Short mmCIF file of N, CA, C and O in Angstrom, two decimals:
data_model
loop_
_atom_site.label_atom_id
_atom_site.label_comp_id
_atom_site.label_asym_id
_atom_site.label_seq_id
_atom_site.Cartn_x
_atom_site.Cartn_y
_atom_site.Cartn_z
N UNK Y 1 78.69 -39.56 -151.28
CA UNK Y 1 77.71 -40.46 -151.86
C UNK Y 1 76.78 -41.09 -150.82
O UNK Y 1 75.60 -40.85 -151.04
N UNK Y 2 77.02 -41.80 -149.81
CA UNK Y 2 76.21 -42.09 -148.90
C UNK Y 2 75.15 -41.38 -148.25
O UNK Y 2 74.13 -41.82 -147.72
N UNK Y 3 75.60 -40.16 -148.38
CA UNK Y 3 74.53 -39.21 -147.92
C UNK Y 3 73.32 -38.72 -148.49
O UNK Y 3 72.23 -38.40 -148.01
N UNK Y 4 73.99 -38.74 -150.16
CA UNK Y 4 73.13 -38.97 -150.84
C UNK Y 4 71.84 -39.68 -151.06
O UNK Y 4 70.74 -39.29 -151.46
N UNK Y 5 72.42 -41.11 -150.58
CA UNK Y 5 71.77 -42.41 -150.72
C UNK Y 5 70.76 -42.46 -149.79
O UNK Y 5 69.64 -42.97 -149.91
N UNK Y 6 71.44 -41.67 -148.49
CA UNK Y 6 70.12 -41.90 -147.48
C UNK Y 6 69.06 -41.11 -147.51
O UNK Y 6 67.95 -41.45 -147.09
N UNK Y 7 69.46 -39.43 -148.26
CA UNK Y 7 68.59 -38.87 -148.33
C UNK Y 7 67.42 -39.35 -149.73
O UNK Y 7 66.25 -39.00 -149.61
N UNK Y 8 67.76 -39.95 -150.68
CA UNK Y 8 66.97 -40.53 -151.73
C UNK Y 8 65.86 -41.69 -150.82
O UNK Y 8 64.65 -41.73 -151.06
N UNK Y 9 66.49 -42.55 -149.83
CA UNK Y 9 65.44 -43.45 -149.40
C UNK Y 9 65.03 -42.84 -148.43
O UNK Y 9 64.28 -43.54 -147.75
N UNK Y 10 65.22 -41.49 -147.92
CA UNK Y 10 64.27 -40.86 -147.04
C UNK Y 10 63.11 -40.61 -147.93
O UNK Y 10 62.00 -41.15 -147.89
N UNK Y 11 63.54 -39.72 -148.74
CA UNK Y 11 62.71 -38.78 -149.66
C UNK Y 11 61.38 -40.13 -150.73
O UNK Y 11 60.28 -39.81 -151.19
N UNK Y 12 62.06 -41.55 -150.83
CA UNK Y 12 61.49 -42.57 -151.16
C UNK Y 12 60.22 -43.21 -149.75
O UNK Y 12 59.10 -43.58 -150.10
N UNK Y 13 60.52 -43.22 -148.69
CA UNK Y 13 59.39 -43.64 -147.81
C UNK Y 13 59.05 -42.63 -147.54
O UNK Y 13 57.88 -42.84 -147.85
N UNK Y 14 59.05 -41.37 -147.12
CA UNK Y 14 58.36 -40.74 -147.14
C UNK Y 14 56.91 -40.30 -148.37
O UNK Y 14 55.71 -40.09 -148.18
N UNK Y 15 57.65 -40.32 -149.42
CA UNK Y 15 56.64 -40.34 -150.61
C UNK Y 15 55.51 -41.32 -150.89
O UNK Y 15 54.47 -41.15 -151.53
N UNK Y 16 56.10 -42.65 -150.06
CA UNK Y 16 55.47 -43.15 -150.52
C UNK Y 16 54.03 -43.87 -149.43
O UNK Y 16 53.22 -44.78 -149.59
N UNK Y 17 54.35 -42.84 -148.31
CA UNK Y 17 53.55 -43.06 -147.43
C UNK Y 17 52.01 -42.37 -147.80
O UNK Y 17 50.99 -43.07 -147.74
N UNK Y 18 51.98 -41.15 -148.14
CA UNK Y 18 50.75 -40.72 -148.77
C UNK Y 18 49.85 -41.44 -149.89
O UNK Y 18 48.66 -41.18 -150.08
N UNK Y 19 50.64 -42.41 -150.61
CA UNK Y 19 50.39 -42.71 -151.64
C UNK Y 19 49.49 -44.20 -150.88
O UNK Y 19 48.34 -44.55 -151.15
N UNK Y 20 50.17 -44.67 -150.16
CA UNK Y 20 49.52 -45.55 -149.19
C UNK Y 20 48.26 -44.95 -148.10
O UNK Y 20 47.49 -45.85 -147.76
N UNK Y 21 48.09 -44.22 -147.78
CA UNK Y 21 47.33 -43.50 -146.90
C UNK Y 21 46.25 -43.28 -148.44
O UNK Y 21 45.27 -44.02 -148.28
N UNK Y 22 46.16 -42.71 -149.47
CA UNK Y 22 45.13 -42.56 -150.40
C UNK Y 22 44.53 -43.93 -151.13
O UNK Y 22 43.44 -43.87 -151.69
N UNK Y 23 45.19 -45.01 -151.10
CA UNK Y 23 44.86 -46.44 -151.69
C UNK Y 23 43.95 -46.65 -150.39
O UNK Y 23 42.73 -46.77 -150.49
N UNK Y 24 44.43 -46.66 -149.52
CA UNK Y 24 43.45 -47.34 -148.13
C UNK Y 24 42.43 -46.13 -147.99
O UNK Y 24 41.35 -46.71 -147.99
N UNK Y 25 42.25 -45.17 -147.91
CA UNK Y 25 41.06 -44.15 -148.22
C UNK Y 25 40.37 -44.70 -149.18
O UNK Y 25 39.27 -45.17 -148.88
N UNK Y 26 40.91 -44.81 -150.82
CA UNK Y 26 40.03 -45.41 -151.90
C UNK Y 26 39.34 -46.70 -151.46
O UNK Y 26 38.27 -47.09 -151.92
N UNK Y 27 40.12 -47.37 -150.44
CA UNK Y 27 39.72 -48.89 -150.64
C UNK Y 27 38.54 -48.70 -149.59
O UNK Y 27 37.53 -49.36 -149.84
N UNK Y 28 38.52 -47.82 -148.33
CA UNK Y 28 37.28 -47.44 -147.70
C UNK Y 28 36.18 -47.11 -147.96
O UNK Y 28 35.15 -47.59 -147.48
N UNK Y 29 36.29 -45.94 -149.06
CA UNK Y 29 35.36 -45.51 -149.60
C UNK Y 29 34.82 -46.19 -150.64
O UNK Y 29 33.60 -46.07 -150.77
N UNK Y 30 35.48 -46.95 -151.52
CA UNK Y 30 34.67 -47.96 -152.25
C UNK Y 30 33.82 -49.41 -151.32
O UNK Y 30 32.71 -49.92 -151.44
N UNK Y 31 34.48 -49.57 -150.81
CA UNK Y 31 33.75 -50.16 -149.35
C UNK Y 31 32.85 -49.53 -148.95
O UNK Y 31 31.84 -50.16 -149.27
N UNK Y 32 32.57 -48.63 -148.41
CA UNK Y 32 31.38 -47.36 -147.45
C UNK Y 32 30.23 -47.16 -148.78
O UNK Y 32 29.05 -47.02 -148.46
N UNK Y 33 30.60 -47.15 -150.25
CA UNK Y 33 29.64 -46.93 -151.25
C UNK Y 33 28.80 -47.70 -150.85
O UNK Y 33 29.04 -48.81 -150.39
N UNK Y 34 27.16 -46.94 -151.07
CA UNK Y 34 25.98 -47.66 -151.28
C UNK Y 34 26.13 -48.73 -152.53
O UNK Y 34 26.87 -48.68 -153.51
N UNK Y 35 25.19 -49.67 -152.15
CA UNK Y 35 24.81 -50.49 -153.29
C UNK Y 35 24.19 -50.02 -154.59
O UNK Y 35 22.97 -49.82 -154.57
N UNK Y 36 24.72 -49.84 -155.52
CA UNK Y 36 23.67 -49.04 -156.78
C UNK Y 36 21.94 -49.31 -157.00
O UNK Y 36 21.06 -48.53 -157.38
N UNK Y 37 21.89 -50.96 -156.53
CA UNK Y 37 20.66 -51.09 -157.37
C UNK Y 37 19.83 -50.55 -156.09
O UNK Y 37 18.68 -50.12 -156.18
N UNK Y 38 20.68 -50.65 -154.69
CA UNK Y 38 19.28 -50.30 -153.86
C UNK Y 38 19.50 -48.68 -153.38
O UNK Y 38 19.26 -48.24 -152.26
N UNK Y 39 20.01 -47.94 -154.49
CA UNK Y 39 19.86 -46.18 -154.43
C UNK Y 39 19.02 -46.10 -155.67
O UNK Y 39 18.23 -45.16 -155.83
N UNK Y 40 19.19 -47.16 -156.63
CA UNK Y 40 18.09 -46.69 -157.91
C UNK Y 40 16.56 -47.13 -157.30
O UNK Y 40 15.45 -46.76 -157.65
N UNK Y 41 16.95 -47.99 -156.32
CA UNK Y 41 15.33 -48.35 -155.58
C UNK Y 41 14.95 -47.71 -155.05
O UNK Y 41 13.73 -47.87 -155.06
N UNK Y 42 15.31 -46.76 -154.35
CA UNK Y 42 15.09 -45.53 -153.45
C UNK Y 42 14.56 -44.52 -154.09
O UNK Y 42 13.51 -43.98 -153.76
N UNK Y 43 15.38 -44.15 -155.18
CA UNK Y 43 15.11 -42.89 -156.61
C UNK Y 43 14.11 -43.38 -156.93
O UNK Y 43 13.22 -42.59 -156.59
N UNK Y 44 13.65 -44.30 -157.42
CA UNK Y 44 12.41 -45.13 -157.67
C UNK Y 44 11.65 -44.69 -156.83
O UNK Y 44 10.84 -43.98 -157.43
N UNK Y 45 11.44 -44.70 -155.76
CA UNK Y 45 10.44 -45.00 -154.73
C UNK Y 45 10.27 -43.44 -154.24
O UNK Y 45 9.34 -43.15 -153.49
N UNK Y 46 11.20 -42.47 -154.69
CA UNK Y 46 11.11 -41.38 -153.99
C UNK Y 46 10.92 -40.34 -155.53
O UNK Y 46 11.13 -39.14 -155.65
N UNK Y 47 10.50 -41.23 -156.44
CA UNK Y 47 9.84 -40.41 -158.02
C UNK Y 47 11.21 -39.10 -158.06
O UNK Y 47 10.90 -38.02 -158.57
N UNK Y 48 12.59 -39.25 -157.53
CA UNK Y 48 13.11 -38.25 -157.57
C UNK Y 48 14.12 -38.08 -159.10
O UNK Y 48 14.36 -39.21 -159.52
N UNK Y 49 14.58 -37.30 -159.75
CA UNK Y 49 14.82 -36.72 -161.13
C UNK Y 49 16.29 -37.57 -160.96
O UNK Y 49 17.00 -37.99 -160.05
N UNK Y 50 16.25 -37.55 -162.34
CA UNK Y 50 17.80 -38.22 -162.65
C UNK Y 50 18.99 -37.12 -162.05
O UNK Y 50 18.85 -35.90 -162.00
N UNK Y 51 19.96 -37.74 -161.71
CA UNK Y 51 21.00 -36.55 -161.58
C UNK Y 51 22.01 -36.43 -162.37
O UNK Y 51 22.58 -37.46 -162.70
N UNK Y 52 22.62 -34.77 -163.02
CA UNK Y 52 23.26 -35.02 -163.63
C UNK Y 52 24.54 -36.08 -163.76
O UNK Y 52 24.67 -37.04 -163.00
N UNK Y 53 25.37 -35.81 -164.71
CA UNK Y 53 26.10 -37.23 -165.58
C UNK Y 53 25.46 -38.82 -165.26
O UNK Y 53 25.99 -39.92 -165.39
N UNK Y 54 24.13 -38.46 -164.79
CA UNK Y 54 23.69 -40.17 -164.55
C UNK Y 54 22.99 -40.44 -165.76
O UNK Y 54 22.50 -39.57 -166.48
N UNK Y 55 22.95 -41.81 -166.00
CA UNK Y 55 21.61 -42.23 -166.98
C UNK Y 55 21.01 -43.25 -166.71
O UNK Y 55 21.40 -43.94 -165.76
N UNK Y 56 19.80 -43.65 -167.55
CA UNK Y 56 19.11 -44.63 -167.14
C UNK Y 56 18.36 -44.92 -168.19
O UNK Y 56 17.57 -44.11 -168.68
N UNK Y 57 18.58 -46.35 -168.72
CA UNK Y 57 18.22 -46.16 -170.20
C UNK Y 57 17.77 -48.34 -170.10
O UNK Y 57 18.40 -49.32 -169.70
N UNK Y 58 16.34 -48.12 -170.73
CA UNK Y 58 16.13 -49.22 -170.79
C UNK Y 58 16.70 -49.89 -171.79
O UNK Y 58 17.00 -49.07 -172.66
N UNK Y 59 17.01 -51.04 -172.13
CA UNK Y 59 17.16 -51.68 -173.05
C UNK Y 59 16.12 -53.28 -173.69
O UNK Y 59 16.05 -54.23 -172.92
N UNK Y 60 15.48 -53.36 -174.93
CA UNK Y 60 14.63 -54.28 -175.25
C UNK Y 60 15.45 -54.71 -176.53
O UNK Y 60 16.44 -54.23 -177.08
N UNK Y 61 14.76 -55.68 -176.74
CA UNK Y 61 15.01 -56.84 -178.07
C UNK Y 61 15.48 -55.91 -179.37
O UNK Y 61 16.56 -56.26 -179.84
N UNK Y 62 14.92 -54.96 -179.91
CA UNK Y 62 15.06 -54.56 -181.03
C UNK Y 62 15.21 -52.81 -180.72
O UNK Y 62 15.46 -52.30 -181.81
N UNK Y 63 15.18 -52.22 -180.14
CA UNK Y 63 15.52 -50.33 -179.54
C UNK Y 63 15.01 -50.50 -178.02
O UNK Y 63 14.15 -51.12 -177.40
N UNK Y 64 16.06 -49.54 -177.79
CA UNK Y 64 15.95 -48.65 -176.87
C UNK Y 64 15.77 -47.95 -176.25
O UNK Y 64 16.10 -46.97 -176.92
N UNK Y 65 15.33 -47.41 -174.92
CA UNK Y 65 14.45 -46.15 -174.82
C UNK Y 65 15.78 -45.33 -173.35
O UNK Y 65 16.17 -46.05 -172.44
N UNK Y 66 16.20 -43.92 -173.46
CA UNK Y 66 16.85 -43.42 -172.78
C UNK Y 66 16.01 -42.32 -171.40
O UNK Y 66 15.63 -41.45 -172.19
N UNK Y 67 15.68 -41.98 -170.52
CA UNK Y 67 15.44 -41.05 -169.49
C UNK Y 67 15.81 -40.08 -169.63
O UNK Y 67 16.78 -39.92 -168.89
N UNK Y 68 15.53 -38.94 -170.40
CA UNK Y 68 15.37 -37.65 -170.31
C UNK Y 68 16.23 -36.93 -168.92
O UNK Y 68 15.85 -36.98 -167.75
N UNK Y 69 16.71 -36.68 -169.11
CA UNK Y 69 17.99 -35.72 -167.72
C UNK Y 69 17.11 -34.49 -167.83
O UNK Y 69 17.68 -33.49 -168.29
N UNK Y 70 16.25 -34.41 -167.62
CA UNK Y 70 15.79 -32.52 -167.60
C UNK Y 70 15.43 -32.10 -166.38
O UNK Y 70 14.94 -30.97 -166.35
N UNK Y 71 15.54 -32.82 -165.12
CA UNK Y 71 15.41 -32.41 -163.90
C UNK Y 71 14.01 -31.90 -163.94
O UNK Y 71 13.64 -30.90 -163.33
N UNK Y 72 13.40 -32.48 -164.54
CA UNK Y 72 11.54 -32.86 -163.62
C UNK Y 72 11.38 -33.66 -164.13
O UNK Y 72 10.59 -34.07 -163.28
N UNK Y 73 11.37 -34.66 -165.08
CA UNK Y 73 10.98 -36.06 -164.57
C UNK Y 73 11.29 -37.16 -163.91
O UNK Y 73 12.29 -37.85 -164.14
N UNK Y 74 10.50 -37.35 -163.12
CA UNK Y 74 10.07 -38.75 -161.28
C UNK Y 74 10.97 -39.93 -162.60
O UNK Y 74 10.59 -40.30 -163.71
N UNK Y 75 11.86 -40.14 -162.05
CA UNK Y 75 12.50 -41.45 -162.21
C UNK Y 75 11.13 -42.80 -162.50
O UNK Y 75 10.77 -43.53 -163.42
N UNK Y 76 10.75 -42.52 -161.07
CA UNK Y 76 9.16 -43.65 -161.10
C UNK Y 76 8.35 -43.22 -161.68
O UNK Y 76 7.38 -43.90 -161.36
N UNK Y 77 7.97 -42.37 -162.50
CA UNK Y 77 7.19 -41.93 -163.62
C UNK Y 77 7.33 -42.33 -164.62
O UNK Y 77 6.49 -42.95 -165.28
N UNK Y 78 8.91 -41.93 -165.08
CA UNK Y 78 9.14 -42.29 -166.04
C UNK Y 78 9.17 -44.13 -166.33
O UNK Y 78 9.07 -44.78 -167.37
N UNK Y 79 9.30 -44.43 -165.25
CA UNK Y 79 9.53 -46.37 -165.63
C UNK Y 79 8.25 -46.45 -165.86
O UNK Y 79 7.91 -46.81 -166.99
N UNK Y 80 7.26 -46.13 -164.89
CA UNK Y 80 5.79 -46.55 -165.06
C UNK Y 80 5.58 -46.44 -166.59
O UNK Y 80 5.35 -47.46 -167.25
N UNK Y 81 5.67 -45.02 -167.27
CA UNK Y 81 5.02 -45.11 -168.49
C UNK Y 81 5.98 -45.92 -169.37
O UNK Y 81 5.61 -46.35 -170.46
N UNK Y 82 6.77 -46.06 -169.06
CA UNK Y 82 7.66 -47.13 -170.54
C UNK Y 82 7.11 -48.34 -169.86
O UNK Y 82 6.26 -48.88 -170.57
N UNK Y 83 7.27 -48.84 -168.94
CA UNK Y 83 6.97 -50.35 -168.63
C UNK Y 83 5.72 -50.27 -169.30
O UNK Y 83 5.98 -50.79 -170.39
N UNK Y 84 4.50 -49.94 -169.34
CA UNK Y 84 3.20 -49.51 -169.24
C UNK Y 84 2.89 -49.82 -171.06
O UNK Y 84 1.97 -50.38 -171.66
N UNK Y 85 4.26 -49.10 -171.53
CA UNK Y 85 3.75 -48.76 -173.20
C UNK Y 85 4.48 -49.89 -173.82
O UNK Y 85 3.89 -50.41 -174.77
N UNK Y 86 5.85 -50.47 -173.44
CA UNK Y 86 6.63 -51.51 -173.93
C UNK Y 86 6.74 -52.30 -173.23
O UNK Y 86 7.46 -53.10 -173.83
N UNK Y 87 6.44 -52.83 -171.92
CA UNK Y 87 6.86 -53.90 -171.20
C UNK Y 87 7.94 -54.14 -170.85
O UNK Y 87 8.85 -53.44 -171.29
N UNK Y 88 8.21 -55.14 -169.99
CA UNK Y 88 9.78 -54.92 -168.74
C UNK Y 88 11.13 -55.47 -169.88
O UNK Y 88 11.22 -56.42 -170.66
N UNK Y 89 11.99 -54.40 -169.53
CA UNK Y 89 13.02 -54.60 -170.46
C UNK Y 89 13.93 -55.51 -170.58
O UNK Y 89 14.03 -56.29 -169.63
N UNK Y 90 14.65 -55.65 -171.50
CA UNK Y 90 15.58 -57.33 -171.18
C UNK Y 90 17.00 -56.59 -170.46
O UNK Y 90 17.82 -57.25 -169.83
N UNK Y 91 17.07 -55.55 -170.62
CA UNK Y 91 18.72 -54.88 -169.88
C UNK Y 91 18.01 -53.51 -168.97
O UNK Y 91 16.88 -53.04 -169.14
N UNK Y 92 19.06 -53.07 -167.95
CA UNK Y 92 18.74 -51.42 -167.63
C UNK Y 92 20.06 -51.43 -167.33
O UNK Y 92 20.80 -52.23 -166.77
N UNK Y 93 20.26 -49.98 -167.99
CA UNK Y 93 21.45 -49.58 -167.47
C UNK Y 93 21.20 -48.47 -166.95
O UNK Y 93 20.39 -47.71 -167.50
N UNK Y 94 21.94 -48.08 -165.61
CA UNK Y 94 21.77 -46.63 -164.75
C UNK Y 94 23.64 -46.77 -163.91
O UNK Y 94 24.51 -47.58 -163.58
N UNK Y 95 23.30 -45.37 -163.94
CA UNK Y 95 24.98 -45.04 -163.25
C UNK Y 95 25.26 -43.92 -163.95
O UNK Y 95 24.44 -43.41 -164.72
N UNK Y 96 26.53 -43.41 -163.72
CA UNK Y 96 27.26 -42.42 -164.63
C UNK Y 96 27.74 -43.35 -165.81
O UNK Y 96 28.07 -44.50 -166.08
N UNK Y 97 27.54 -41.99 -166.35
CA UNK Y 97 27.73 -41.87 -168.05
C UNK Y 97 28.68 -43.16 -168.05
O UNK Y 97 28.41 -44.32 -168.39
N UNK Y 98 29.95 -42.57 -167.55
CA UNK Y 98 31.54 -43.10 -167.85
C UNK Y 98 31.23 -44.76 -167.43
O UNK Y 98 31.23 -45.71 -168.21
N UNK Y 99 30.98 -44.77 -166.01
CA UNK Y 99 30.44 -46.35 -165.54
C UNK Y 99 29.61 -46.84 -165.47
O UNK Y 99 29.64 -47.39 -164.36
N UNK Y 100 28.17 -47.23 -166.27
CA UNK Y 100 27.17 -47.37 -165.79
C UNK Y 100 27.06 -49.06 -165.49
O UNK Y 100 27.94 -49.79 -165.94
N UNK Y 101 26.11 -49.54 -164.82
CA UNK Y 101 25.87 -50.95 -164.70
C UNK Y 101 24.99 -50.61 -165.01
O UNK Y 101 24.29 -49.59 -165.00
N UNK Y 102 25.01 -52.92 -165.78
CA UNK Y 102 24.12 -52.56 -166.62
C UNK Y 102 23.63 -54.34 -165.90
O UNK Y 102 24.39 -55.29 -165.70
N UNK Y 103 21.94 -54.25 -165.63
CA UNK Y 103 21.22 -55.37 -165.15
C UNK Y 103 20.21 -56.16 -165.70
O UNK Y 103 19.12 -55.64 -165.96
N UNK Y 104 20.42 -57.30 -165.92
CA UNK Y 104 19.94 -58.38 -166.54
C UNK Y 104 18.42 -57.89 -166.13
O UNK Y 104 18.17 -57.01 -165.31
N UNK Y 105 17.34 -58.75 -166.97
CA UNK Y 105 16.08 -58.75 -166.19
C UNK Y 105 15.77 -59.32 -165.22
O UNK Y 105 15.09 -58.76 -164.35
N UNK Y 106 16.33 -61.01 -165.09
CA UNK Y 106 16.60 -61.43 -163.44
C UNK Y 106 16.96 -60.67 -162.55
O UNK Y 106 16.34 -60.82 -161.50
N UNK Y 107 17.87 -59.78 -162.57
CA UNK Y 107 18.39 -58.99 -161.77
C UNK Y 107 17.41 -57.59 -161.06
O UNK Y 107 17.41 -57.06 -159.95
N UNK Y 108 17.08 -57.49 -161.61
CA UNK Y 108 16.10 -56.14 -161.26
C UNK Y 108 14.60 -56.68 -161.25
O UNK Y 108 14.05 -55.93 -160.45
N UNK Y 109 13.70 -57.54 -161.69
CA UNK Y 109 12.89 -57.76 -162.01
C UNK Y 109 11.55 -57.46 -161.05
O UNK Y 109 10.46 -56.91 -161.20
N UNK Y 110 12.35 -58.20 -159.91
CA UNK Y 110 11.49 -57.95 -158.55
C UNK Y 110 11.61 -57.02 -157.87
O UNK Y 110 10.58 -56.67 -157.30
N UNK Y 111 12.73 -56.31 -157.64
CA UNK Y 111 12.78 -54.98 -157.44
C UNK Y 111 12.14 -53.77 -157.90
O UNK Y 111 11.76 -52.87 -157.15
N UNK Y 112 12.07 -53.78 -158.73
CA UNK Y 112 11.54 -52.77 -159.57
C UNK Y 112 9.83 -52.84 -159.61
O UNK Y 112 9.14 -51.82 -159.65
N UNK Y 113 9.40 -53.92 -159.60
CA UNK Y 113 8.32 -54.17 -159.10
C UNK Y 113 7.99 -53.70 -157.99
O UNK Y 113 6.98 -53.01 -157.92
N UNK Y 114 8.68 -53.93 -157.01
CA UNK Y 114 8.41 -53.63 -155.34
C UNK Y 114 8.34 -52.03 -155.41
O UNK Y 114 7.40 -51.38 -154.95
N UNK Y 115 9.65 -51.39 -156.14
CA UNK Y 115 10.24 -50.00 -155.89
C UNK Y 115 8.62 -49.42 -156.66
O UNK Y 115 8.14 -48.47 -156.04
N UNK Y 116 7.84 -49.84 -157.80
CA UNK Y 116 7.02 -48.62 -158.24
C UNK Y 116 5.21 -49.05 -157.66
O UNK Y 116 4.08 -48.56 -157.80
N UNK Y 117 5.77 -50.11 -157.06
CA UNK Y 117 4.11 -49.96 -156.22
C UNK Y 117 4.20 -49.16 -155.09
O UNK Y 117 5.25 -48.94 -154.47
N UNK Y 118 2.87 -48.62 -154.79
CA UNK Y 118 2.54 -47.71 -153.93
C UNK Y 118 2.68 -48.04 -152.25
O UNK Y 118 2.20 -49.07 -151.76
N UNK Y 119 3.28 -47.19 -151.57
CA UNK Y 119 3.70 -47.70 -150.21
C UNK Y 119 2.85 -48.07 -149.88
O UNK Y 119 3.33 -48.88 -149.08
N UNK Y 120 0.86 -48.31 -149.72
CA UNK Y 120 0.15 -48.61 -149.09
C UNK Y 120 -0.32 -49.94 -149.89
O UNK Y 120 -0.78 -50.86 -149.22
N UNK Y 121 -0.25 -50.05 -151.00
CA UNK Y 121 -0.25 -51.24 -151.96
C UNK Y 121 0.89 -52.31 -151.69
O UNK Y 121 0.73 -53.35 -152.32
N UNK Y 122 1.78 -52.26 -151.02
CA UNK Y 122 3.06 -52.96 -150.43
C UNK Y 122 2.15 -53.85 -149.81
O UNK Y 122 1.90 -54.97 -150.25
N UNK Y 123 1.50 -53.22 -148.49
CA UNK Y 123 1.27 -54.15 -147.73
C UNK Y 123 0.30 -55.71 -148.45
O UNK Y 123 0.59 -56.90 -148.32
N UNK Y 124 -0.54 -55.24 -148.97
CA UNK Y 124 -1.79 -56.58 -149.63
C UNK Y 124 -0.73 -57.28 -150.69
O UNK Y 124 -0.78 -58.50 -150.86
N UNK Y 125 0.38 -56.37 -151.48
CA UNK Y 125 1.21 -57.49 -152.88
C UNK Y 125 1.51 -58.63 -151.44
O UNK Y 125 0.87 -59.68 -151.57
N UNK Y 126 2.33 -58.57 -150.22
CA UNK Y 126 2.76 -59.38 -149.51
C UNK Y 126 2.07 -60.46 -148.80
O UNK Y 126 2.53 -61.51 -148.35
N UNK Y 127 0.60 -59.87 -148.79
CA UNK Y 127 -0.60 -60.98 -148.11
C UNK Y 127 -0.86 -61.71 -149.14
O UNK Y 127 -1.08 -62.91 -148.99
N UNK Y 128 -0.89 -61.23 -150.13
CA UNK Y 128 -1.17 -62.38 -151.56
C UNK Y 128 -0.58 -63.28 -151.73
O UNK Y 128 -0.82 -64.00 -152.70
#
């Protein structure tokens, strides 16, 4: 029996060392993740296409309007013409499907502003 015993709490720290080695990996890499809102600022700024399982879907007072996943339409295209036809939304949600965050209009307001003016138009919004 003893032998038993020691080989069970071998076979117990050993097991359970990997399991520790992958929590502290997870906990890095959720650490090392970019910030979401300032990669949707970037996508913004770089008119680049939704990627798949992502979405990006405005939300207003009474409907909703969703971003087309068809891999050609400019992210910053697409905001321009909805902002343009309905005005700035009271929610956005972007992320994957499964998790998306979802941002107040305080939250994004000024950003999003900044992200769809034109890099040479940057400079004068700031002298103003």
């Amino acid at each position: 029996m003893p032998i038993e015993s020691r080989n069970r709490k071998s076979r117990e720290s050993s097991s359970s060392r990997p399991r520790d080695r992958r929590r502290e990996s997870a906990k890095s890499s959720k650490a090392a993740a970019p910030n979401p809102d300032l990669s949707l600022v970037q996508l913004i700024q770089e008119n680049a296409v939704l990627q798949s399982r992502n979405q990006l879907l405005l939300m207003y007072s009474d409907f909703q309007t969703e971003m087309p996943n068809d891999g050609k339409t400019g992210i910053g295209t697409w905001l321009q013409s909805r902002l343009k036809e309905h005005g700035m939304p009271s929610l956005m949600r972007f992320g994957p499907r499964s998790r998306p965050q979802v941002f107040r209009r305080d939250e994004f307001s000024e950003w999003i502003k900044l992200a769809l003016t034109p890099v040479g138009s940057r400079s004068d919004a700031f002298t103003k």
